[in-house]
Amino acid sequence: MTGAPVAARPLAASGAAPGSALRRSRGGAYWQAAPFAILFLLFFILPLLLTIVVSFWRYEDYVLTPDFTLDSYREVFEGCIARLPDLCVTFSTYLSTLRFALLAWVSTLILGFGIAYFLAFHVRTVPMQMALFLLCTVPFWTSNIIRMVAWVPLLGRNGLVNQGLQAVGLTRAPLDWLLYSEFAVVLAFVHLYTLFMMVPIFNSMARIDRALIEAARDAGASGWQTLWNVVIPLCKPGIVIGSIFVLTIVMGDFVTVGIMGGQQIASIGKVIQVQMSYLQFPIAAANAVVLLGIVLLMIWALTRLVDIRREL
């Protein structure tokens, strides 16, 4: 009887040690995450909250008045309901931006998936994969503006493409739609953002067990059947992540639209940039909030397709 309390004390002490160690590890994890959390709060959450607040301010004759009014949102959609079923300027601009985003998304998905598939399944050695992957990043060693300006001597009326087409007899006159057009805008988007689609897809493909590919071939599946039933389902997380990258960047891009569109094509990012240049901060903030809502809906729809946290 006298030995029982003595035996119980070590057990209690040994039981307390793991709990305190767990609390210490959690405290250390919180301290490690604190710098990033502070930066996230200062440079993302706080500016976002300020944008939402400013969207409700009053704007008159270049004077901002802190107030709660819906005038900016009314101005954004002014006359749109009355003109239905015709589209107002605001709806047309948003649809134009969505069209650019979808065209860029489809193009980058096809190119990014093809390049990632080649690197993952047809390049056997890791050093060669890394070398080719590094080659894909070469355009990113210069700024976006330089890469866009580089298209001007290629696609202009007297550019290399038009001269080549006329030299081989495919065209009799220069093609005006190659530059400063919607085609040029989408081409620049594909040039700038294909890597953002390719990297997540390549990461997903690199994690696929090659035994699954061999099993599908042994079962008599063709190359297309293996691609559709094995590779693509296992690459869904990478496809969704790459799609989020491309869609969110393209939806807010205004520099590419301005340069490659010759300042003649409208997008919601361009509208916000012009409103900011005229110091119309409340209506620009209102447009930014509406654009943010549309982008968040797109991200929500994509994440409904795949549980990224579970798949990763």
GROMACS .gro file of N, CA, C and O in nm, residues 56-178:
model
  492
   56PHE      N    1  -1.665   5.368  -4.996
   56PHE     CA    2  -1.790   5.426  -4.944
   56PHE      C    3  -1.776   5.575  -4.914
   56PHE      O    4  -1.871   5.636  -4.865
   57TRP      N    5  -1.660   5.633  -4.943
   57TRP     CA    6  -1.643   5.776  -4.918
   57TRP      C    7  -1.710   5.858  -5.027
   57TRP      O    8  -1.739   5.810  -5.136
   58ARG      N    9  -1.729   5.985  -4.995
   58ARG     CA   10  -1.789   6.079  -5.089
   58ARG      C   11  -1.678   6.152  -5.165
   58ARG      O   12  -1.576   6.188  -5.108
   59TYR      N   13  -1.702   6.172  -5.295
   59TYR     CA   14  -1.603   6.236  -5.381
   59TYR      C   15  -1.671   6.349  -5.457
   59TYR      O   16  -1.766   6.327  -5.532
   60GLU      N   17  -1.622   6.472  -5.436
   60GLU     CA   18  -1.677   6.588  -5.505
   60GLU      C   19  -1.565   6.685  -5.535
   60GLU      O   20  -1.495   6.732  -5.444
   61ASP      N   21  -1.546   6.715  -5.664
   61ASP     CA   22  -1.450   6.817  -5.707
   61ASP      C   23  -1.311   6.791  -5.647
   61ASP      O   24  -1.250   6.880  -5.587
   62TYR      N   25  -1.263   6.670  -5.665
   62TYR     CA   26  -1.130   6.632  -5.620
   62TYR      C   27  -1.114   6.641  -5.468
   62TYR      O   28  -1.002   6.654  -5.417
   63VAL      N   29  -1.226   6.635  -5.395
   63VAL     CA   30  -1.222   6.640  -5.249
   63VAL      C   31  -1.282   6.510  -5.197
   63VAL      O   32  -1.394   6.472  -5.234
   64LEU      N   33  -1.207   6.440  -5.112
   64LEU     CA   34  -1.255   6.317  -5.050
   64LEU      C   35  -1.311   6.348  -4.913
   64LEU      O   36  -1.244   6.413  -4.831
   65THR      N   37  -1.434   6.302  -4.889
   65THR     CA   38  -1.499   6.324  -4.760
   65THR      C   39  -1.530   6.190  -4.696
   65THR      O   40  -1.607   6.111  -4.753
   66PRO      N   41  -1.469   6.159  -4.580
   66PRO     CA   42  -1.502   6.033  -4.513
   66PRO      C   43  -1.651   6.027  -4.480
   66PRO      O   44  -1.703   6.111  -4.406
   67ASP      N   45  -1.718   5.932  -4.537
   67ASP     CA   46  -1.863   5.921  -4.521
   67ASP      C   47  -1.903   5.779  -4.558
   67ASP      O   48  -1.821   5.701  -4.608
   68PHE      N   49  -2.027   5.746  -4.532
   68PHE     CA   50  -2.079   5.617  -4.576
   68PHE      C   51  -2.189   5.643  -4.679
   68PHE      O   52  -2.299   5.684  -4.645
   69THR      N   53  -2.152   5.624  -4.806
   69THR     CA   54  -2.246   5.646  -4.914
   69THR      C   55  -2.224   5.540  -5.022
   69THR      O   56  -2.112   5.490  -5.039
   70LEU      N   57  -2.329   5.507  -5.092
   70LEU     CA   58  -2.323   5.409  -5.201
   70LEU      C   59  -2.312   5.476  -5.338
   70LEU      O   60  -2.334   5.411  -5.440
   71ASP      N   61  -2.277   5.605  -5.339
   71ASP     CA   62  -2.272   5.678  -5.466
   71ASP      C   63  -2.171   5.617  -5.563
   71ASP      O   64  -2.195   5.612  -5.684
   72SER      N   65  -2.057   5.572  -5.514
   72SER     CA   66  -1.955   5.515  -5.602
   72SER      C   67  -2.005   5.389  -5.669
   72SER      O   68  -1.984   5.367  -5.789
   73TYR      N   69  -2.074   5.304  -5.592
   73TYR     CA   70  -2.127   5.180  -5.651
   73TYR      C   71  -2.241   5.210  -5.747
   73TYR      O   72  -2.256   5.142  -5.848
   74ARG      N   73  -2.320   5.313  -5.717
   74ARG     CA   74  -2.425   5.353  -5.811
   74ARG      C   75  -2.363   5.404  -5.940
   74ARG      O   76  -2.414   5.376  -6.050
   75GLU      N   77  -2.253   5.477  -5.929
   75GLU     CA   78  -2.188   5.530  -6.049
   75GLU      C   79  -2.125   5.419  -6.132
   75GLU      O   80  -2.121   5.426  -6.255
   76VAL      N   81  -2.076   5.314  -6.064
   76VAL     CA   82  -2.017   5.201  -6.137
   76VAL      C   83  -2.121   5.137  -6.228
   76VAL      O   84  -2.095   5.106  -6.345
   77PHE      N   85  -2.241   5.116  -6.176
   77PHE     CA   86  -2.345   5.047  -6.252
   77PHE      C   87  -2.455   5.142  -6.299
   77PHE      O   88  -2.568   5.100  -6.322
   78GLU      N   89  -2.422   5.268  -6.313
   78GLU     CA   90  -2.522   5.368  -6.352
   78GLU      C   91  -2.579   5.337  -6.490
   78GLU      O   92  -2.506   5.322  -6.588
   79GLY      N   93  -2.710   5.328  -6.499
   79GLY     CA   94  -2.778   5.305  -6.626
   79GLY      C   95  -2.776   5.163  -6.675
   79GLY      O   96  -2.834   5.134  -6.781
   80CYS      N   97  -2.711   5.072  -6.603
   80CYS     CA   98  -2.701   4.934  -6.654
   80CYS      C   99  -2.836   4.863  -6.649
   80CYS      O  100  -2.872   4.790  -6.742
   81ILE      N  101  -2.908   4.879  -6.541
   81ILE     CA  102  -3.038   4.811  -6.528
   81ILE      C  103  -3.137   4.867  -6.629
   81ILE      O  104  -3.214   4.793  -6.691
   82ALA      N  105  -3.134   4.999  -6.649
   82ALA     CA  106  -3.231   5.061  -6.740
   82ALA      C  107  -3.208   5.018  -6.885
   82ALA      O  108  -3.302   5.016  -6.965
   83ARG      N  109  -3.085   4.981  -6.920
   83ARG     CA  110  -3.053   4.949  -7.060
   83ARG      C  111  -3.070   4.801  -7.091
   83ARG      O  112  -3.047   4.761  -7.206
   84LEU      N  113  -3.100   4.720  -6.990
   84LEU     CA  114  -3.117   4.577  -7.017
   84LEU      C  115  -3.227   4.557  -7.120
   84LEU      O  116  -3.329   4.627  -7.119
   85PRO      N  117  -3.218   4.457  -7.214
   85PRO     CA  118  -3.113   4.355  -7.221
   85PRO      C  119  -2.983   4.400  -7.288
   85PRO      O  120  -2.891   4.321  -7.301
   86ASP      N  121  -2.975   4.527  -7.333
   86ASP     CA  122  -2.850   4.575  -7.390
   86ASP      C  123  -2.746   4.592  -7.278
   86ASP      O  124  -2.781   4.617  -7.162
   87LEU      N  125  -2.620   4.580  -7.314
   87LEU     CA  126  -2.513   4.591  -7.216
   87LEU      C  127  -2.466   4.734  -7.203
   87LEU      O  128  -2.447   4.804  -7.303
   88CYS      N  129  -2.448   4.778  -7.080
   88CYS     CA  130  -2.392   4.910  -7.057
   88CYS      C  131  -2.240   4.903  -7.067
   88CYS      O  132  -2.182   4.795  -7.084
   89VAL      N  133  -2.175   5.016  -7.055
   89VAL     CA  134  -2.030   5.021  -7.069
   89VAL      C  135  -1.963   4.937  -6.960
   89VAL      O  136  -1.865   4.865  -6.984
   90THR      N  137  -2.015   4.944  -6.837
   90THR     CA  138  -1.954   4.870  -6.726
   90THR      C  139  -1.960   4.720  -6.751
   90THR      O  140  -1.859   4.649  -6.739
   91PHE      N  141  -2.078   4.669  -6.783
   91PHE     CA  142  -2.093   4.526  -6.808
   91PHE      C  143  -2.009   4.482  -6.928
   91PHE      O  144  -1.949   4.375  -6.927
   92SER      N  145  -2.005   4.565  -7.032
   92SER     CA  146  -1.924   4.531  -7.149
   92SER      C  147  -1.776   4.523  -7.113
   92SER      O  148  -1.704   4.434  -7.160
   93THR      N  149  -1.731   4.613  -7.027
   93THR     CA  150  -1.591   4.612  -6.986
   93THR      C  151  -1.559   4.488  -6.903
   93THR      O  152  -1.455   4.423  -6.922
   94TYR      N  153  -1.648   4.453  -6.812
   94TYR     CA  154  -1.626   4.333  -6.731
   94TYR      C  155  -1.629   4.208  -6.819
   94TYR      O  156  -1.548   4.116  -6.800
   95LEU      N  157  -1.720   4.201  -6.914
   95LEU     CA  158  -1.725   4.086  -7.004
   95LEU      C  159  -1.601   4.078  -7.091
   95LEU      O  160  -1.550   3.969  -7.119
   96SER      N  161  -1.550   4.194  -7.135
   96SER     CA  162  -1.427   4.195  -7.213
   96SER      C  163  -1.310   4.142  -7.130
   96SER      O  164  -1.227   4.063  -7.178
   97THR      N  165  -1.303   4.183  -7.004
   97THR     CA  166  -1.197   4.134  -6.916
   97THR      C  167  -1.210   3.984  -6.894
   97THR      O  168  -1.109   3.911  -6.895
   98LEU      N  169  -1.333   3.937  -6.873
   98LEU     CA  170  -1.355   3.792  -6.855
   98LEU      C  171  -1.316   3.715  -6.981
   98LEU      O  172  -1.261   3.604  -6.972
   99ARG      N  173  -1.345   3.772  -7.097
   99ARG     CA  174  -1.310   3.705  -7.222
   99ARG      C  175  -1.158   3.692  -7.235
   99ARG      O  176  -1.107   3.586  -7.272
  100PHE      N  177  -1.086   3.800  -7.206
  100PHE     CA  178  -0.940   3.792  -7.207
  100PHE      C  179  -0.889   3.687  -7.110
  100PHE      O  180  -0.798   3.610  -7.142
  101ALA      N  181  -0.949   3.684  -6.990
  101ALA     CA  182  -0.903   3.588  -6.889
  101ALA      C  183  -0.928   3.444  -6.933
  101ALA      O  184  -0.841   3.358  -6.916
  102LEU      N  185  -1.044   3.418  -6.991
  102LEU     CA  186  -1.076   3.281  -7.035
  102LEU      C  187  -0.988   3.238  -7.152
  102LEU      O  188  -0.941   3.124  -7.156
  103LEU      N  189  -0.967   3.328  -7.248
  103LEU     CA  190  -0.880   3.295  -7.362
  103LEU      C  191  -0.737   3.268  -7.315
  103LEU      O  192  -0.672   3.173  -7.360
  104ALA      N  193  -0.688   3.352  -7.226
  104ALA     CA  194  -0.553   3.331  -7.174
  104ALA      C  195  -0.546   3.203  -7.092
  104ALA      O  196  -0.446   3.130  -7.098
  105TRP      N  197  -0.651   3.173  -7.017
  105TRP     CA  198  -0.653   3.052  -6.934
  105TRP      C  199  -0.649   2.927  -7.022
  105TRP      O  200  -0.569   2.835  -6.996
  106VAL      N  201  -0.732   2.923  -7.125
  106VAL     CA  202  -0.735   2.805  -7.214
  106VAL      C  203  -0.600   2.788  -7.284
  106VAL      O  204  -0.545   2.677  -7.292
  107SER      N  205  -0.546   2.897  -7.335
  107SER     CA  206  -0.419   2.890  -7.409
  107SER      C  207  -0.304   2.847  -7.318
  107SER      O  208  -0.224   2.759  -7.354
  108THR      N  209  -0.294   2.908  -7.201
  108THR     CA  210  -0.186   2.872  -7.109
  108THR      C  211  -0.204   2.730  -7.056
  108THR      O  212  -0.104   2.661  -7.031
  109LEU      N  213  -0.328   2.685  -7.039
  109LEU     CA  214  -0.351   2.549  -6.992
  109LEU      C  215  -0.303   2.447  -7.094
  109LEU      O  216  -0.235   2.348  -7.059
  110ILE      N  217  -0.335   2.470  -7.221
  110ILE     CA  218  -0.292   2.376  -7.325
  110ILE      C  219  -0.139   2.375  -7.336
  110ILE      O  220  -0.076   2.269  -7.337
  111LEU      N  221  -0.079   2.493  -7.345
  111LEU     CA  222   0.066   2.501  -7.357
  111LEU      C  223   0.137   2.452  -7.231
  111LEU      O  224   0.233   2.374  -7.238
  112GLY      N  225   0.090   2.498  -7.116
  112GLY     CA  226   0.154   2.459  -6.991
  112GLY      C  227   0.144   2.311  -6.964
  112GLY      O  228   0.242   2.248  -6.919
  113PHE      N  229   0.028   2.252  -6.993
  113PHE     CA  230   0.012   2.107  -6.972
  113PHE      C  231   0.102   2.030  -7.068
  113PHE      O  232   0.166   1.931  -7.028
  114GLY      N  233   0.109   2.072  -7.193
  114GLY     CA  234   0.193   2.002  -7.290
  114GLY      C  235   0.341   2.008  -7.254
  114GLY      O  236   0.412   1.907  -7.260
  115ILE      N  237   0.388   2.127  -7.213
  115ILE     CA  238   0.529   2.141  -7.176
  115ILE      C  239   0.559   2.060  -7.050
  115ILE      O  240   0.662   1.990  -7.042
  116ALA      N  241   0.470   2.068  -6.951
  116ALA     CA  242   0.491   1.993  -6.828
  116ALA      C  243   0.490   1.843  -6.854
  116ALA      O  244   0.570   1.768  -6.796
  117TYR      N  245   0.401   1.796  -6.943
  117TYR     CA  246   0.395   1.653  -6.975
  117TYR      C  247   0.525   1.607  -7.041
  117TYR      O  248   0.578   1.501  -7.010
  118PHE      N  249   0.577   1.690  -7.131
  118PHE     CA  250   0.702   1.654  -7.198
  118PHE      C  251   0.817   1.647  -7.097
  118PHE      O  252   0.897   1.552  -7.099
  119LEU      N  253   0.825   1.746  -7.009
  119LEU     CA  254   0.934   1.747  -6.911
  119LEU      C  255   0.922   1.631  -6.812
  119LEU      O  256   1.023   1.572  -6.772
  120ALA      N  257   0.801   1.597  -6.773
  120ALA     CA  258   0.783   1.496  -6.668
  120ALA      C  259   0.794   1.354  -6.719
  120ALA      O  260   0.847   1.266  -6.649
  121PHE      N  261   0.748   1.328  -6.843
  121PHE     CA  262   0.738   1.189  -6.889
  121PHE      C  263   0.830   1.155  -7.006
  121PHE      O  264   0.851   1.037  -7.034
  122HIS      N  265   0.882   1.254  -7.075
  122HIS     CA  266   0.967   1.225  -7.190
  122HIS      C  267   1.113   1.263  -7.167
  122HIS      O  268   1.199   1.218  -7.243
  123VAL      N  269   1.141   1.345  -7.068
  123VAL     CA  270   1.279   1.376  -7.031
  123VAL      C  271   1.314   1.288  -6.912
  123VAL      O  272   1.258   1.303  -6.803
  124ARG      N  273   1.405   1.197  -6.932
  124ARG     CA  274   1.429   1.093  -6.834
  124ARG      C  275   1.516   1.138  -6.718
  124ARG      O  276   1.496   1.096  -6.604
  125THR      N  277   1.618   1.218  -6.743
  125THR     CA  278   1.714   1.253  -6.639
  125THR      C  279   1.674   1.383  -6.570
  125THR      O  280   1.625   1.477  -6.634
  126VAL      N  281   1.696   1.386  -6.439
  126VAL     CA  282   1.663   1.505  -6.362
  126VAL      C  283   1.747   1.626  -6.403
  126VAL      O  284   1.694   1.737  -6.415
  127PRO      N  285   1.879   1.612  -6.426
  127PRO     CA  286   1.956   1.730  -6.470
  127PRO      C  287   1.904   1.790  -6.599
  127PRO      O  288   1.899   1.914  -6.613
  128MET      N  289   1.862   1.706  -6.695
  128MET     CA  290   1.807   1.760  -6.819
  128MET      C  291   1.673   1.828  -6.793
  128MET      O  292   1.642   1.932  -6.855
  129GLN      N  293   1.591   1.771  -6.704
  129GLN     CA  294   1.466   1.836  -6.669
  129GLN      C  295   1.491   1.975  -6.611
  129GLN      O  296   1.424   2.072  -6.647
  130MET      N  297   1.586   1.983  -6.520
  130MET     CA  298   1.617   2.112  -6.458
  130MET      C  299   1.672   2.212  -6.560
  130MET      O  300   1.642   2.331  -6.555
  131ALA      N  301   1.753   2.162  -6.653
  131ALA     CA  302   1.809   2.251  -6.755
  131ALA      C  303   1.699   2.306  -6.845
  131ALA      O  304   1.696   2.427  -6.874
  132LEU      N  305   1.609   2.220  -6.890
  132LEU     CA  306   1.499   2.266  -6.974
  132LEU      C  307   1.403   2.355  -6.896
  132LEU      O  308   1.347   2.451  -6.950
  133PHE      N  309   1.382   2.321  -6.769
  133PHE     CA  310   1.296   2.404  -6.686
  133PHE      C  311   1.356   2.544  -6.668
  133PHE      O  312   1.285   2.645  -6.674
  134LEU      N  313   1.487   2.550  -6.649
  134LEU     CA  314   1.555   2.679  -6.638
  134LEU      C  315   1.544   2.756  -6.769
  134LEU      O  316   1.531   2.879  -6.769
  135LEU      N  317   1.549   2.685  -6.881
  135LEU     CA  318   1.535   2.751  -7.011
  135LEU      C  319   1.399   2.818  -7.024
  135LEU      O  320   1.388   2.924  -7.086
  136CYS      N  321   1.297   2.756  -6.967
  136CYS     CA  322   1.162   2.816  -6.972
  136CYS      C  323   1.153   2.945  -6.891
  136CYS      O  324   1.064   3.027  -6.916
  137THR      N  325   1.243   2.962  -6.796
  137THR     CA  326   1.238   3.082  -6.713
  137THR      C  327   1.321   3.197  -6.769
  137THR      O  328   1.320   3.306  -6.711
  138VAL      N  329   1.391   3.174  -6.880
  138VAL     CA  330   1.477   3.279  -6.936
  138VAL      C  331   1.400   3.408  -6.966
  138VAL      O  332   1.449   3.518  -6.936
  139PRO      N  333   1.279   3.402  -7.025
  139PRO     CA  334   1.207   3.529  -7.050
  139PRO      C  335   1.181   3.609  -6.924
  139PRO      O  336   1.163   3.731  -6.932
  140PHE      N  337   1.176   3.544  -6.808
  140PHE     CA  338   1.146   3.615  -6.684
  140PHE      C  339   1.269   3.686  -6.628
  140PHE      O  340   1.260   3.747  -6.521
  141TRP      N  341   1.381   3.678  -6.698
  141TRP     CA  342   1.499   3.751  -6.654
  141TRP      C  343   1.491   3.897  -6.692
  141TRP      O  344   1.576   3.976  -6.652
  142THR      N  345   1.392   3.934  -6.771
  142THR     CA  346   1.369   4.074  -6.806
  142THR      C  347   1.231   4.114  -6.757
  142THR      O  348   1.149   4.030  -6.720
  143SER      N  349   1.203   4.243  -6.757
  143SER     CA  350   1.074   4.292  -6.709
  143SER      C  351   0.962   4.261  -6.808
  143SER      O  352   0.987   4.235  -6.927
  144ASN      N  353   0.839   4.266  -6.759
  144ASN     CA  354   0.723   4.241  -6.844
  144ASN      C  355   0.714   4.340  -6.959
  144ASN      O  356   0.679   4.304  -7.072
  145ILE      N  357   0.746   4.465  -6.932
  145ILE     CA  358   0.732   4.569  -7.034
  145ILE      C  359   0.830   4.543  -7.149
  145ILE      O  360   0.795   4.555  -7.267
  146ILE      N  361   0.954   4.504  -7.115
  146ILE     CA  362   1.051   4.476  -7.220
  146ILE      C  363   1.005   4.358  -7.304
  146ILE      O  364   1.019   4.359  -7.428
  147ARG      N  365   0.950   4.257  -7.241
  147ARG     CA  366   0.903   4.140  -7.316
  147ARG      C  367   0.786   4.176  -7.407
  147ARG      O  368   0.773   4.122  -7.517
  148MET      N  369   0.701   4.267  -7.363
  148MET     CA  370   0.589   4.308  -7.449
  148MET      C  371   0.637   4.396  -7.564
  148MET      O  372   0.591   4.381  -7.678
  149VAL      N  373   0.728   4.488  -7.535
  149VAL     CA  374   0.779   4.576  -7.641
  149VAL      C  375   0.852   4.495  -7.747
  149VAL      O  376   0.855   4.532  -7.866
  150ALA      N  377   0.909   4.381  -7.708
  150ALA     CA  378   0.981   4.298  -7.804
  150ALA      C  379   0.890   4.245  -7.913
  150ALA      O  380   0.937   4.208  -8.022
  151TRP      N  381   0.758   4.239  -7.887
  151TRP     CA  382   0.665   4.191  -7.989
  151TRP      C  383   0.639   4.295  -8.098
  151TRP      O  384   0.594   4.260  -8.207
  152VAL      N  385   0.666   4.423  -8.070
  152VAL     CA  386   0.632   4.529  -8.167
  152VAL      C  387   0.707   4.513  -8.298
  152VAL      O  388   0.645   4.516  -8.407
  153PRO      N  389   0.839   4.494  -8.299
  153PRO     CA  390   0.907   4.475  -8.429
  153PRO      C  391   0.874   4.343  -8.497
  153PRO      O  392   0.902   4.327  -8.616
  154LEU      N  393   0.812   4.252  -8.425
  154LEU     CA  394   0.772   4.125  -8.485
  154LEU      C  395   0.634   4.132  -8.548
  154LEU      O  396   0.610   4.079  -8.657
  155LEU      N  397   0.539   4.199  -8.480
  155LEU     CA  398   0.399   4.196  -8.523
  155LEU      C  399   0.354   4.323  -8.593
  155LEU      O  400   0.239   4.329  -8.639
  156GLY      N  401   0.438   4.426  -8.600
  156GLY     CA  402   0.397   4.551  -8.664
  156GLY      C  403   0.372   4.535  -8.814
  156GLY      O  404   0.399   4.431  -8.874
  157ARG      N  405   0.319   4.641  -8.876
  157ARG     CA  406   0.288   4.636  -9.019
  157ARG      C  407   0.413   4.607  -9.101
  157ARG      O  408   0.406   4.539  -9.203
  158ASN      N  409   0.525   4.659  -9.059
  158ASN     CA  410   0.652   4.633  -9.128
  158ASN      C  411   0.741   4.537  -9.048
  158ASN      O  412   0.863   4.536  -9.066
  159GLY      N  413   0.678   4.459  -8.961
  159GLY     CA  414   0.753   4.368  -8.877
  159GLY      C  415   0.795   4.242  -8.950
  159GLY      O  416   0.759   4.218  -9.067
  160LEU      N  417   0.869   4.159  -8.879
  160LEU     CA  418   0.924   4.038  -8.940
  160LEU      C  419   0.815   3.939  -8.981
  160LEU      O  420   0.827   3.872  -9.084
  161VAL      N  421   0.708   3.930  -8.903
  161VAL     CA  422   0.602   3.834  -8.934
  161VAL      C  423   0.532   3.875  -9.064
  161VAL      O  424   0.512   3.792  -9.155
  162ASN      N  425   0.494   4.002  -9.076
  162ASN     CA  426   0.428   4.048  -9.198
  162ASN      C  427   0.520   4.038  -9.319
  162ASN      O  428   0.477   3.998  -9.429
  163GLN      N  429   0.645   4.071  -9.301
  163GLN     CA  430   0.739   4.060  -9.413
  163GLN      C  431   0.757   3.915  -9.456
  163GLN      O  432   0.764   3.885  -9.575
  164GLY      N  433   0.761   3.823  -9.358
  164GLY     CA  434   0.775   3.683  -9.392
  164GLY      C  435   0.653   3.628  -9.463
  164GLY      O  436   0.665   3.552  -9.561
  165LEU      N  437   0.532   3.666  -9.416
  165LEU     CA  438   0.409   3.620  -9.481
  165LEU      C  439   0.400   3.671  -9.624
  165LEU      O  440   0.357   3.598  -9.715
  166GLN      N  441   0.437   3.795  -9.645
  166GLN     CA  442   0.433   3.849  -9.780
  166GLN      C  443   0.542   3.789  -9.869
  166GLN      O  444   0.522   3.770  -9.989
  167ALA      N  445   0.655   3.756  -9.810
  167ALA     CA  446   0.765   3.699  -9.889
  167ALA      C  447   0.731   3.562  -9.943
  167ALA      O  448   0.767   3.526 -10.055
  168VAL      N  449   0.657   3.482  -9.866
  168VAL     CA  450   0.620   3.348  -9.911
  168VAL      C  451   0.488   3.347  -9.987
  168VAL      O  452   0.442   3.241 -10.031
  169GLY      N  453   0.425   3.464 -10.002
  169GLY     CA  454   0.303   3.473 -10.080
  169GLY      C  455   0.175   3.440 -10.008
  169GLY      O  456   0.071   3.427 -10.072
  170LEU      N  457   0.179   3.429  -9.876
  170LEU     CA  458   0.056   3.399  -9.802
  170LEU      C  459  -0.034   3.520  -9.789
  170LEU      O  460  -0.156   3.507  -9.776
  171THR      N  461   0.019   3.638  -9.789
  171THR     CA  462  -0.058   3.762  -9.782
  171THR      C  463  -0.005   3.860  -9.884
  171THR      O  464   0.113   3.858  -9.919
  172ARG      N  465  -0.094   3.948  -9.931
  172ARG     CA  466  -0.055   4.052 -10.026
  172ARG      C  467  -0.029   4.185  -9.959
  172ARG      O  468   0.041   4.270 -10.015
  173ALA      N  469  -0.088   4.204  -9.841
  173ALA     CA  470  -0.072   4.330  -9.768
  173ALA      C  471  -0.046   4.297  -9.622
  173ALA      O  472  -0.080   4.188  -9.575
  174PRO      N  473   0.011   4.390  -9.548
  174PRO     CA  474   0.036   4.364  -9.406
  174PRO      C  475  -0.094   4.340  -9.329
  174PRO      O  476  -0.199   4.400  -9.359
  175LEU      N  477  -0.089   4.252  -9.232
  175LEU     CA  478  -0.204   4.222  -9.147
  175LEU      C  479  -0.206   4.320  -9.031
  175LEU      O  480  -0.114   4.324  -8.949
  176ASP      N  481  -0.315   4.398  -9.023
  176ASP     CA  482  -0.322   4.500  -8.919
  176ASP      C  483  -0.359   4.443  -8.782
  176ASP      O  484  -0.334   4.507  -8.679
  177TRP      N  485  -0.422   4.324  -8.780
  177TRP     CA  486  -0.472   4.271  -8.654
  177TRP      C  487  -0.366   4.198  -8.572
  177TRP      O  488  -0.393   4.150  -8.462
  178LEU      N  489  -0.244   4.192  -8.622
  178LEU     CA  490  -0.139   4.124  -8.547
  178LEU      C  491  -0.093   4.206  -8.426
  178LEU      O  492  -0.049   4.150  -8.325
   0.00000   0.00000   0.00000
